[in-house]
């Protein structure tokens, strides 16, 4: 069943859109990520224009993350106080990301920057996550007990000023790294059309040492608010949001996230991080190949700016 996407200006199979939305929604609930890092590339590789794919996916990320965040909230797995700081800084970063998006599109460099951004960012994060998860799995097989953060363990973050107590996460740390993490993820997420959960989860675990019981739910709560603001900004400024495309992806994403959140309760943290790392690296490799292989259409035409 073919449907016409007015903003993307192409026809796509309805069941294909709902299907990939459901699959990515499942991964969103399973790993605590928005899923945009996988959905945006899938749409781009399917022929959807880069600008439309990035802007439209933000709506699906909101829907899928909301469903997953509610599931974790009902289980007591969200630190609302910590999420509030991440949301405020994330929205500020989103303003900068959407502004950079518009400038790059006008200069005709959006496709190149997004491909390079996915390659570098996903490759770097994926390698680090895979190394850590493999190391943790090997230690567990050897009988070495892998403990979570202890109350008396400190890092350089504890020495920074403006410390705030986050009771749910059992943390008393500076708010500066929290704001910087939210600001960075807001900028990158709005520019690349990703929720940023695959960066947020490792940052919360390894930098802030947030307990695993609340890290996924808190990440999803931040993604919901930040990507909702990004959707509005893209709709108003870049006008690249295809509502029909976003709606089809939402339908599958909301249902898939519920199953993913339930499945994630049966896997260990290092297993989840290892699977997520493999997915991240696979997407990075695909973007790397797209940069070196000859495209099907060697020449293309696009309007980069309008004379005033």
XYZ file of C-alpha atoms in Angstrom:
308
model
C 0.000 0.000 0.000
C 1.727 3.161 -1.247
C 1.223 6.586 0.358
C 2.506 9.930 -0.870
C 4.632 12.013 1.484
C 3.978 15.675 0.606
C 7.120 17.259 2.107
C 9.471 14.449 1.063
C 7.765 14.405 -2.370
C 7.878 10.640 -2.862
C 5.698 7.529 -2.469
C 6.556 4.958 0.206
C 4.963 1.694 1.336
C 2.818 2.305 4.428
C 3.639 -1.046 6.059
C 7.351 -0.418 5.557
C 7.141 2.852 7.489
C 5.060 1.373 10.313
C 7.349 -1.664 10.430
C 10.606 0.237 10.790
C 8.924 2.553 13.287
C 7.950 -0.459 15.403
C 11.407 -2.039 15.157
C 13.154 1.161 16.190
C 10.571 1.732 18.941
C 11.406 -1.711 20.325
C 15.099 -0.768 20.413
C 14.191 2.527 22.076
C 12.502 0.810 24.988
C 15.150 -1.927 25.163
C 18.243 0.281 25.264
C 16.868 3.543 26.634
C 17.641 5.497 23.455
C 15.483 7.615 21.202
C 16.215 5.414 18.192
C 16.898 8.318 15.855
C 20.481 7.152 15.303
C 19.032 4.122 13.511
C 15.794 5.480 12.058
C 17.295 8.569 10.405
C 19.867 6.510 8.436
C 17.188 3.976 7.442
C 15.052 6.728 5.942
C 18.022 8.339 4.199
C 19.108 5.026 2.702
C 15.481 4.449 1.615
C 15.508 7.601 -0.503
C 13.937 10.158 1.835
C 15.718 13.537 1.511
C 18.209 14.082 4.329
C 16.609 17.296 5.604
C 13.128 15.723 5.733
C 14.423 12.530 7.367
C 16.256 14.416 10.125
C 13.358 16.789 10.884
C 10.569 14.195 10.694
C 12.285 11.562 12.810
C 12.282 13.908 15.793
C 8.515 13.456 16.116
C 8.799 9.674 16.084
C 11.568 9.820 18.691
C 9.256 11.810 20.964
C 6.447 9.264 20.620
C 8.628 6.192 21.116
C 10.579 7.732 24.001
C 7.382 8.858 25.746
C 6.031 5.334 25.692
C 9.273 3.902 27.046
C 9.719 6.672 29.641
C 6.247 6.046 31.057
C 7.023 2.348 31.436
C 10.204 3.114 33.384
C 8.479 5.836 35.424
C 5.826 3.378 36.597
C 8.676 1.141 37.798
C 10.331 4.027 39.660
C 13.213 4.231 37.208
C 13.300 7.996 36.491
C 15.253 10.656 38.410
C 13.061 13.690 37.682
C 15.415 16.125 39.404
C 18.385 15.053 37.279
C 16.222 14.943 34.146
C 15.116 18.545 34.730
C 18.693 19.864 34.460
C 19.362 17.725 31.397
C 16.157 18.939 29.719
C 16.827 22.655 30.293
C 20.344 22.493 28.877
C 19.221 20.141 26.091
C 16.609 22.599 24.828
C 19.237 25.353 24.762
C 21.490 23.097 22.690
C 18.595 22.315 20.350
C 18.281 25.993 19.403
C 21.904 25.999 18.282
C 21.564 22.696 16.435
C 18.543 23.799 14.401
C 20.292 27.073 13.516
C 23.351 25.131 12.287
C 21.006 22.800 10.350
C 19.524 25.741 8.428
C 22.934 27.259 7.656
C 24.324 23.970 6.343
C 21.265 23.345 4.167
C 21.518 26.809 2.630
C 25.221 26.181 1.913
C 24.432 22.811 0.294
C 26.627 20.894 2.758
C 23.956 19.279 4.947
C 24.213 15.759 3.492
C 28.001 15.665 3.799
C 28.081 16.997 7.351
C 25.377 14.594 8.528
C 27.160 11.589 6.972
C 30.477 12.604 8.532
C 28.754 13.338 11.830
C 27.167 9.885 12.001
C 30.427 8.192 10.992
C 32.644 9.946 13.553
C 30.181 10.110 16.431
C 28.745 6.608 16.138
C 32.130 5.052 15.404
C 33.770 6.646 18.438
C 30.942 5.918 20.869
C 30.394 2.400 19.509
C 34.032 1.366 19.919
C 34.184 2.654 23.504
C 30.924 0.968 24.469
C 31.915 -2.325 22.862
C 35.281 -2.357 24.646
C 33.677 -1.722 28.008
C 30.880 -4.260 27.594
C 33.258 -7.003 26.390
C 35.579 -6.295 29.319
C 32.669 -6.514 31.764
C 31.395 -9.775 30.233
C 34.853 -11.356 30.378
C 35.236 -10.383 34.037
C 31.848 -11.905 34.833
C 32.780 -15.175 33.093
C 36.041 -15.296 35.043
C 34.114 -14.959 38.272
C 35.160 -11.382 38.965
C 32.317 -9.529 40.654
C 31.431 -6.351 38.737
C 30.066 -3.896 41.294
C 28.164 -0.709 40.646
C 29.288 2.613 42.054
C 29.783 2.588 45.793
C 28.759 5.489 48.007
C 32.363 6.203 49.076
C 33.820 6.241 45.549
C 34.637 9.667 44.117
C 35.932 11.086 40.862
C 37.165 14.472 39.655
C 33.535 15.507 39.085
C 32.971 15.558 42.843
C 35.533 18.341 43.161
C 33.730 20.772 40.845
C 31.685 23.673 42.285
C 27.898 24.155 42.309
C 27.128 20.740 43.686
C 23.542 19.516 43.808
C 22.098 16.464 45.557
C 20.115 14.055 43.365
C 18.398 11.800 45.885
C 16.932 9.296 43.443
C 20.349 8.634 41.898
C 22.161 8.856 45.267
C 24.491 11.522 43.865
C 25.965 14.742 45.232
C 27.847 16.247 42.303
C 28.437 19.502 40.444
C 25.657 20.563 38.122
C 28.208 21.784 35.530
C 28.895 18.408 33.848
C 25.163 17.666 33.871
C 24.439 20.890 31.994
C 27.309 20.347 29.542
C 26.095 16.831 28.709
C 22.561 18.085 28.087
C 23.801 21.019 25.988
C 25.975 18.806 23.781
C 23.292 16.183 23.236
C 20.695 18.856 22.470
C 22.922 20.363 19.771
C 23.934 17.058 18.168
C 20.450 15.567 18.460
C 18.736 18.443 16.664
C 21.420 18.604 13.966
C 21.510 14.867 13.171
C 17.922 13.931 14.049
C 18.864 11.595 16.896
C 17.604 11.376 20.444
C 21.152 11.120 21.753
C 20.350 8.304 24.173
C 23.300 6.234 22.932
C 25.522 9.101 24.145
C 23.456 9.981 27.190
C 23.404 6.477 28.693
C 27.221 5.984 28.674
C 27.727 9.575 29.903
C 25.384 9.071 32.848
C 26.955 5.716 33.705
C 30.669 6.453 33.281
C 30.925 10.200 33.951
C 28.207 10.868 36.501
C 27.999 7.257 37.772
C 24.215 7.203 37.822
C 22.914 3.812 39.078
C 21.699 1.439 36.391
C 18.232 1.288 37.954
C 17.412 4.857 36.873
C 19.792 5.585 34.002
C 17.568 4.377 31.130
C 14.373 6.000 32.395
C 16.132 9.305 33.077
C 17.703 9.233 29.613
C 14.318 8.673 27.979
C 12.715 11.485 29.994
C 15.369 13.908 28.728
C 14.965 12.689 25.155
C 11.189 13.267 25.240
C 11.395 16.926 26.258
C 14.450 17.802 24.166
C 13.184 16.210 20.947
C 9.703 17.700 21.403
C 11.305 21.143 21.398
C 13.440 20.138 18.395
C 10.351 19.050 16.436
C 8.704 22.423 16.981
C 11.885 24.283 16.029
C 12.308 22.292 12.809
C 8.647 22.778 11.892
C 8.869 26.540 12.378
C 12.379 27.299 11.088
C 13.411 24.670 8.523
C 9.817 23.615 7.629
C 11.088 20.112 6.820
C 8.799 18.081 9.089
C 6.631 15.709 7.066
C 3.663 15.140 9.378
C 2.386 12.085 7.508
C 5.827 10.443 7.604
C 6.227 11.214 11.300
C 2.740 9.882 12.112
C 3.338 6.540 10.353
C 6.597 6.106 12.244
C 4.901 7.032 15.533
C 2.215 4.364 15.170
C 4.784 1.583 15.069
C 7.182 3.263 17.496
C 4.750 3.587 20.413
C 3.788 -0.094 20.315
C 7.350 -1.305 19.826
C 8.699 0.686 22.778
C 6.396 -1.103 25.236
C 7.713 -4.519 24.201
C 11.287 -3.243 24.269
C 11.000 -1.867 27.810
C 9.625 -5.217 29.026
C 12.387 -7.186 27.265
C 15.096 -4.928 28.698
C 14.206 -6.003 32.240
C 15.531 -9.516 31.488
C 19.020 -8.543 30.246
C 22.086 -7.432 32.218
C 23.464 -3.944 31.793
C 26.675 -5.066 30.055
C 24.676 -7.231 27.647
C 22.449 -4.294 26.703
C 25.458 -2.011 26.198
C 27.201 -4.635 24.066
C 24.203 -5.083 21.764
C 23.745 -1.316 21.505
C 27.443 -0.904 20.633
C 27.140 -3.395 17.752
C 24.124 -1.525 16.369
C 25.910 1.813 16.621
C 29.001 0.462 14.845
C 26.906 -1.099 12.075
C 25.285 2.250 11.288
C 28.683 3.998 11.389
C 30.156 1.484 8.925
C 27.210 1.963 6.574
C 27.743 5.719 6.534
C 31.447 5.186 5.969
C 30.704 3.068 2.913
C 28.304 5.701 1.568
C 31.148 8.232 1.631
C 33.605 6.120 -0.375
C 31.357 4.140 -2.735
C 30.064 5.620 -5.977
C 26.381 6.628 -5.538
C 23.659 5.408 -7.878
C 22.935 9.001 -8.921
C 26.246 10.737 -9.530
C 24.589 14.104 -10.171
C 21.791 15.750 -8.235
C 20.099 19.140 -8.196
C 18.796 21.046 -5.183
C 17.820 24.611 -4.342
C 20.339 25.848 -1.768
C 19.103 29.415 -1.361
C 16.504 31.832 -2.660
C 17.367 35.276 -3.983
C 15.770 38.043 -1.998
